[in-house]
Amino acid sequence: MRITLLGTGDTTGTPTVGCDCETCAEARRRGVERSRFSVHVENERTGESLIVDFSPDFRQQFLTQDVPLPDAGIVTHIHFDHLDGLGNAYRLFDDLPVHAADEVDPATDESVAGTIDRKYDYLDRVTVRPQTPLEPFEICGLEATLVPVDHPPLVCYGLAIEDPETGAKLSLSGDTSYGIRGESRAVLDDPDLFLADAIVPASLCEHHPLGGKHHDEAGVPRTFGTKHMTREGALDLAADLSASETRLVHTAHFYPADEAFEEPLAVDGETYEL
């Protein structure tokens, strides 16, 4: 598998439009970007590729990164920064299967698959493929499994993608707190590459109205508010999962400038061969 990180930022990206904070200024100085989240996965054995989440920055990502248009897609949840780039499918694809969970969300009375089907019913070349969480499915010659994570108030999913011939494995936490249940962790376990939501460092929890949760033994919060992991939480989860390599994604421009570009925080355009 060849993995390309198309988008590594949170909902506003870095640099954020109209922002002159030190972190956004440093990103401009370095010439790096963290656009809205998306990951490209290429099966080099079959020549097929898939995309995980459809960033609103889809067009620019594919204009700037040396990757083919995907043969299929997977959507982890319905927030705009992970879904609304699907509109770019118009006139780009003859047929695009889009896989998403079939579990009905009590907050919306729809599954992720159902929301996509309703919202993008005008895209007749997009075919929604509902998938049951925790049950593997075949996509582009690879085996994928959606796993429930913790991103209230909406249901949200992490994802494991494995090459059945080589055993290479990519795991993505999805947008989540540290509070991922055991059966999901078991699916994500032991990846060659782990992409973990790490929106801010734990030190910023004091600025969140709800503070932090899932504290470690030293009292460091591993969850920022209720929806996302802190950097420290993401690294703890990576250790819990015995990840061979970890990249922190879905990061915000609120990282202090002297921390925002340190390892293992990812930036757009990184590639990995598994």
GROMACS .gro file of C-alpha atoms in nm:
model
  274
    1MET     CA    1   0.000   0.000   0.000
    2ARG     CA    2   0.110   0.352  -0.076
    3ILE     CA    3  -0.042   0.603   0.166
    4THR     CA    4  -0.058   0.976   0.085
    5LEU     CA    5  -0.180   1.222   0.346
    6LEU     CA    6  -0.387   1.461   0.135
    7GLY     CA    7  -0.523   1.663   0.428
    8THR     CA    8  -0.392   1.664   0.784
    9GLY     CA    9  -0.577   1.956   0.942
   10ASP     CA   10  -0.894   2.013   1.139
   11THR     CA   11  -1.210   2.188   1.026
   12THR     CA   12  -1.042   2.525   0.949
   13GLY     CA   13  -0.704   2.395   0.837
   14THR     CA   14  -0.362   2.553   0.884
   15PRO     CA   15  -0.305   2.825   0.784
   16THR     CA   16  -0.659   2.927   0.878
   17VAL     CA   17  -0.825   3.181   0.650
   18GLY     CA   18  -0.788   3.534   0.787
   19CYS     CA   19  -0.567   3.424   1.077
   20ASP     CA   20  -0.234   3.592   1.152
   21CYS     CA   21  -0.145   3.386   1.461
   22GLU     CA   22   0.217   3.276   1.497
   23THR     CA   23   0.138   2.919   1.395
   24CYS     CA   24  -0.040   3.019   1.075
   25ALA     CA   25   0.239   3.266   0.998
   26GLU     CA   26   0.501   2.995   1.052
   27ALA     CA   27   0.310   2.756   0.823
   28ARG     CA   28   0.314   3.021   0.550
   29ARG     CA   29   0.685   3.084   0.607
   30ARG     CA   30   0.761   2.712   0.579
   31GLY     CA   31   0.534   2.671   0.278
   32VAL     CA   32   0.341   2.385   0.438
   33GLU     CA   33  -0.027   2.328   0.475
   34ARG     CA   34  -0.270   2.122   0.676
   35SER     CA   35  -0.584   2.119   0.466
   36ARG     CA   36  -0.903   1.945   0.572
   37PHE     CA   37  -0.868   1.574   0.642
   38SER     CA   38  -0.834   1.314   0.367
   39VAL     CA   39  -0.614   1.010   0.303
   40HIS     CA   40  -0.533   0.842  -0.029
   41VAL     CA   41  -0.457   0.467  -0.025
   42GLU     CA   42  -0.317   0.302  -0.336
   43ASN     CA   43  -0.303  -0.074  -0.383
   44GLU     CA   44   0.012  -0.097  -0.590
   45ARG     CA   45  -0.051  -0.467  -0.664
   46THR     CA   46  -0.379  -0.398  -0.844
   47GLY     CA   47  -0.333  -0.037  -0.953
   48GLU     CA   48  -0.652   0.062  -0.770
   49SER     CA   49  -0.686   0.335  -0.509
   50LEU     CA   50  -0.934   0.459  -0.252
   51ILE     CA   51  -0.988   0.777  -0.056
   52VAL     CA   52  -1.080   0.799   0.311
   53ASP     CA   53  -1.306   1.103   0.362
   54PHE     CA   54  -1.388   1.367   0.103
   55SER     CA   55  -1.229   1.693   0.213
   56PRO     CA   56  -1.375   2.027   0.102
   57ASP     CA   57  -1.019   2.081  -0.029
   58PHE     CA   58  -1.053   1.781  -0.264
   59ARG     CA   59  -0.985   1.977  -0.583
   60GLN     CA   60  -0.670   2.146  -0.458
   61GLN     CA   61  -0.543   1.826  -0.298
   62PHE     CA   62  -0.561   1.637  -0.625
   63LEU     CA   63  -0.412   1.925  -0.820
   64THR     CA   64  -0.110   1.944  -0.589
   65GLN     CA   65  -0.045   1.579  -0.494
   66ASP     CA   66   0.083   1.316  -0.735
   67VAL     CA   67  -0.193   1.061  -0.685
   68PRO     CA   68  -0.459   0.916  -0.917
   69LEU     CA   69  -0.827   0.982  -0.870
   70PRO     CA   70  -0.973   0.710  -0.647
   71ASP     CA   71  -1.170   0.409  -0.764
   72ALA     CA   72  -1.374   0.408  -0.440
   73GLY     CA   73  -1.422   0.601  -0.119
   74ILE     CA   74  -1.491   0.551   0.249
   75VAL     CA   75  -1.659   0.814   0.470
   76THR     CA   76  -1.606   0.801   0.847
   77HIS     CA   77  -1.874   1.053   0.952
   78ILE     CA   78  -2.094   1.333   0.823
   79HIS     CA   79  -1.917   1.650   0.943
   80PHE     CA   80  -1.859   1.882   0.648
   81ASP     CA   81  -1.479   1.868   0.664
   82HIS     CA   82  -1.494   1.492   0.601
   83LEU     CA   83  -1.784   1.471   0.358
   84ASP     CA   84  -1.858   1.784   0.160
   85GLY     CA   85  -1.579   1.732  -0.090
   86LEU     CA   86  -1.787   1.449  -0.236
   87GLY     CA   87  -1.957   1.710  -0.453
   88ASN     CA   88  -1.636   1.716  -0.655
   89ALA     CA   89  -1.736   1.378  -0.796
   90TYR     CA   90  -1.953   1.565  -1.045
   91ARG     CA   91  -1.813   1.503  -1.396
   92LEU     CA   92  -1.494   1.344  -1.259
   93PHE     CA   93  -1.611   0.983  -1.225
   94ASP     CA   94  -1.806   0.735  -1.435
   95ASP     CA   95  -1.886   0.536  -1.123
   96LEU     CA   96  -1.769   0.590  -0.766
   97PRO     CA   97  -1.867   0.344  -0.493
   98VAL     CA   98  -1.870   0.517  -0.154
   99HIS     CA   99  -1.867   0.294   0.152
  100ALA     CA  100  -2.008   0.412   0.486
  101ALA     CA  101  -2.159   0.269   0.802
  102ASP     CA  102  -2.518   0.144   0.801
  103GLU     CA  103  -2.575   0.198   1.176
  104VAL     CA  104  -2.855   0.449   1.246
  105ASP     CA  105  -2.738   0.748   1.449
  106PRO     CA  106  -2.988   0.843   1.723
  107ALA     CA  107  -2.888   1.208   1.682
  108THR     CA  108  -2.987   1.221   1.315
  109ASP     CA  109  -3.216   0.918   1.268
  110GLU     CA  110  -2.997   0.825   0.973
  111SER     CA  111  -2.688   0.619   0.917
  112VAL     CA  112  -2.378   0.778   0.764
  113ALA     CA  113  -2.459   0.585   0.446
  114GLY     CA  114  -2.818   0.713   0.453
  115THR     CA  115  -2.710   1.074   0.498
  116ILE     CA  116  -2.472   1.051   0.202
  117ASP     CA  117  -2.740   0.890  -0.013
  118ARG     CA  118  -2.988   1.165   0.072
  119LYS     CA  119  -2.751   1.460   0.057
  120TYR     CA  120  -2.587   1.358  -0.269
  121ASP     CA  121  -2.882   1.198  -0.447
  122TYR     CA  122  -2.815   1.427  -0.745
  123LEU     CA  123  -2.479   1.256  -0.807
  124ASP     CA  124  -2.607   0.961  -1.008
  125ARG     CA  125  -2.253   0.832  -1.061
  126VAL     CA  126  -2.201   0.788  -0.686
  127THR     CA  127  -2.319   0.455  -0.549
  128VAL     CA  128  -2.349   0.435  -0.170
  129ARG     CA  129  -2.241   0.099  -0.027
  130PRO     CA  130  -2.367   0.056   0.332
  131GLN     CA  131  -2.132  -0.142   0.556
  132THR     CA  132  -2.189  -0.293   0.900
  133PRO     CA  133  -1.938  -0.170   1.159
  134LEU     CA  134  -1.686  -0.430   1.279
  135GLU     CA  135  -1.751  -0.646   0.971
  136PRO     CA  136  -1.468  -0.647   0.710
  137PHE     CA  137  -1.545  -0.561   0.348
  138GLU     CA  138  -1.342  -0.573   0.027
  139ILE     CA  139  -1.239  -0.249  -0.142
  140CYS     CA  140  -0.977  -0.208  -0.416
  141GLY     CA  141  -0.830  -0.549  -0.340
  142LEU     CA  142  -0.786  -0.458   0.027
  143GLU     CA  143  -0.981  -0.549   0.341
  144ALA     CA  144  -1.137  -0.261   0.533
  145THR     CA  145  -1.325  -0.253   0.863
  146LEU     CA  146  -1.512   0.043   1.009
  147VAL     CA  147  -1.502   0.057   1.390
  148PRO     CA  148  -1.716   0.270   1.624
  149VAL     CA  149  -1.522   0.541   1.806
  150ASP     CA  150  -1.628   0.826   2.038
  151HIS     CA  151  -1.714   1.164   1.879
  152PRO     CA  152  -2.035   1.291   2.044
  153PRO     CA  153  -2.303   1.377   1.958
  154LEU     CA  154  -2.263   1.199   1.622
  155VAL     CA  155  -2.164   0.843   1.552
  156CYS     CA  156  -1.818   0.830   1.400
  157TYR     CA  157  -1.588   0.554   1.287
  158GLY     CA  158  -1.224   0.468   1.282
  159LEU     CA  159  -1.090   0.237   1.017
  160ALA     CA  160  -0.845  -0.046   0.959
  161ILE     CA  161  -0.725  -0.125   0.606
  162GLU     CA  162  -0.518  -0.437   0.548
  163ASP     CA  163  -0.358  -0.598   0.245
  164PRO     CA  164  -0.468  -0.963   0.262
  165GLU     CA  165  -0.164  -1.077   0.063
  166THR     CA  166   0.117  -0.888   0.238
  167GLY     CA  167  -0.039  -0.825   0.581
  168ALA     CA  168   0.044  -0.453   0.561
  169LYS     CA  169  -0.196  -0.258   0.783
  170LEU     CA  170  -0.309   0.102   0.811
  171SER     CA  171  -0.524   0.214   1.104
  172LEU     CA  172  -0.702   0.549   1.141
  173SER     CA  173  -0.852   0.661   1.469
  174GLY     CA  174  -1.117   0.876   1.302
  175ASP     CA  175  -1.237   1.184   1.489
  176THR     CA  176  -1.255   1.055   1.842
  177SER     CA  177  -1.184   1.098   2.208
  178TYR     CA  178  -0.946   0.857   2.380
  179GLY     CA  179  -1.249   0.657   2.495
  180ILE     CA  180  -1.252   0.397   2.218
  181ARG     CA  181  -1.402   0.069   2.332
  182GLY     CA  182  -1.215  -0.258   2.339
  183GLU     CA  183  -1.367  -0.432   2.036
  184SER     CA  184  -1.275  -0.135   1.818
  185ARG     CA  185  -0.923  -0.123   1.959
  186ALA     CA  186  -0.882  -0.491   1.878
  187VAL     CA  187  -0.949  -0.421   1.508
  188LEU     CA  188  -0.715  -0.120   1.502
  189ASP     CA  189  -0.440  -0.304   1.690
  190ASP     CA  190  -0.084  -0.356   1.562
  191PRO     CA  191  -0.081  -0.129   1.255
  192ASP     CA  192   0.226  -0.057   1.045
  193LEU     CA  193   0.102   0.303   1.027
  194PHE     CA  194  -0.143   0.472   1.264
  195LEU     CA  195  -0.307   0.804   1.179
  196ALA     CA  196  -0.437   0.952   1.503
  197ASP     CA  197  -0.662   1.251   1.570
  198ALA     CA  198  -0.460   1.489   1.791
  199ILE     CA  199  -0.634   1.822   1.768
  200VAL     CA  200  -0.431   2.013   2.032
  201PRO     CA  201  -0.175   1.954   2.306
  202ALA     CA  202  -0.314   1.864   2.647
  203SER     CA  203  -0.200   2.198   2.788
  204LEU     CA  204  -0.483   2.370   2.600
  205CYS     CA  205  -0.759   2.176   2.778
  206GLU     CA  206  -0.772   2.454   3.037
  207HIS     CA  207  -0.916   2.678   2.764
  208HIS     CA  208  -1.198   2.438   2.670
  209PRO     CA  209  -1.532   2.503   2.846
  210LEU     CA  210  -1.544   2.135   2.940
  211GLY     CA  211  -1.173   2.103   3.011
  212GLY     CA  212  -1.037   1.757   2.942
  213LYS     CA  213  -1.113   1.395   3.030
  214HIS     CA  214  -0.960   1.048   3.022
  215HIS     CA  215  -0.669   1.166   3.236
  216ASP     CA  216  -0.357   0.952   3.262
  217GLU     CA  217  -0.190   0.856   3.590
  218ALA     CA  218  -0.014   1.192   3.603
  219GLY     CA  219  -0.341   1.381   3.552
  220VAL     CA  220  -0.275   1.472   3.187
  221PRO     CA  221  -0.599   1.481   2.984
  222ARG     CA  222  -0.602   1.250   2.686
  223THR     CA  223  -0.925   1.401   2.552
  224PHE     CA  224  -0.983   1.768   2.467
  225GLY     CA  225  -1.339   1.845   2.575
  226THR     CA  226  -1.536   1.540   2.461
  227LYS     CA  227  -1.474   1.494   2.088
  228HIS     CA  228  -1.103   1.478   2.006
  229MET     CA  229  -0.782   1.340   2.148
  230THR     CA  230  -0.504   1.558   2.275
  231ARG     CA  231  -0.156   1.501   2.138
  232GLU     CA  232  -0.075   1.310   2.455
  233GLY     CA  233  -0.390   1.100   2.426
  234ALA     CA  234  -0.317   1.015   2.063
  235LEU     CA  235   0.036   0.904   2.150
  236ASP     CA  236  -0.093   0.695   2.440
  237LEU     CA  237  -0.345   0.530   2.209
  238ALA     CA  238  -0.069   0.460   1.957
  239ALA     CA  239   0.128   0.290   2.235
  240ASP     CA  240  -0.182   0.096   2.343
  241LEU     CA  241  -0.219  -0.031   1.986
  242SER     CA  242   0.152  -0.113   1.942
  243ALA     CA  243   0.168   0.102   1.630
  244SER     CA  244   0.494   0.067   1.437
  245GLU     CA  245   0.472   0.428   1.313
  246THR     CA  246   0.236   0.707   1.415
  247ARG     CA  247   0.147   1.035   1.248
  248LEU     CA  248  -0.073   1.288   1.425
  249VAL     CA  249  -0.345   1.435   1.205
  250HIS     CA  250  -0.657   1.652   1.229
  251THR     CA  251  -0.445   1.907   1.414
  252ALA     CA  252  -0.555   2.266   1.474
  253HIS     CA  253  -0.370   2.594   1.434
  254PHE     CA  254  -0.402   2.636   1.812
  255TYR     CA  255  -0.079   2.440   1.861
  256PRO     CA  256   0.185   2.686   1.979
  257ALA     CA  257   0.415   2.777   1.691
  258ASP     CA  258   0.717   2.618   1.859
  259GLU     CA  259   0.530   2.285   1.887
  260ALA     CA  260   0.314   2.287   1.576
  261PHE     CA  261   0.570   2.141   1.338
  262GLU     CA  262   0.748   1.897   1.567
  263GLU     CA  263   0.742   1.521   1.516
  264PRO     CA  264   0.518   1.329   1.486
  265LEU     CA  265   0.271   1.596   1.371
  266ALA     CA  266   0.196   1.539   1.002
  267VAL     CA  267   0.165   1.788   0.718
  268ASP     CA  268  -0.001   1.748   0.380
  269GLY     CA  269   0.179   1.549   0.116
  270GLU     CA  270   0.354   1.291   0.332
  271THR     CA  271   0.373   0.946   0.173
  272TYR     CA  272   0.430   0.602   0.326
  273GLU     CA  273   0.493   0.261   0.170
  274LEU     CA  274   0.352  -0.030   0.371
   0.00000   0.00000   0.00000
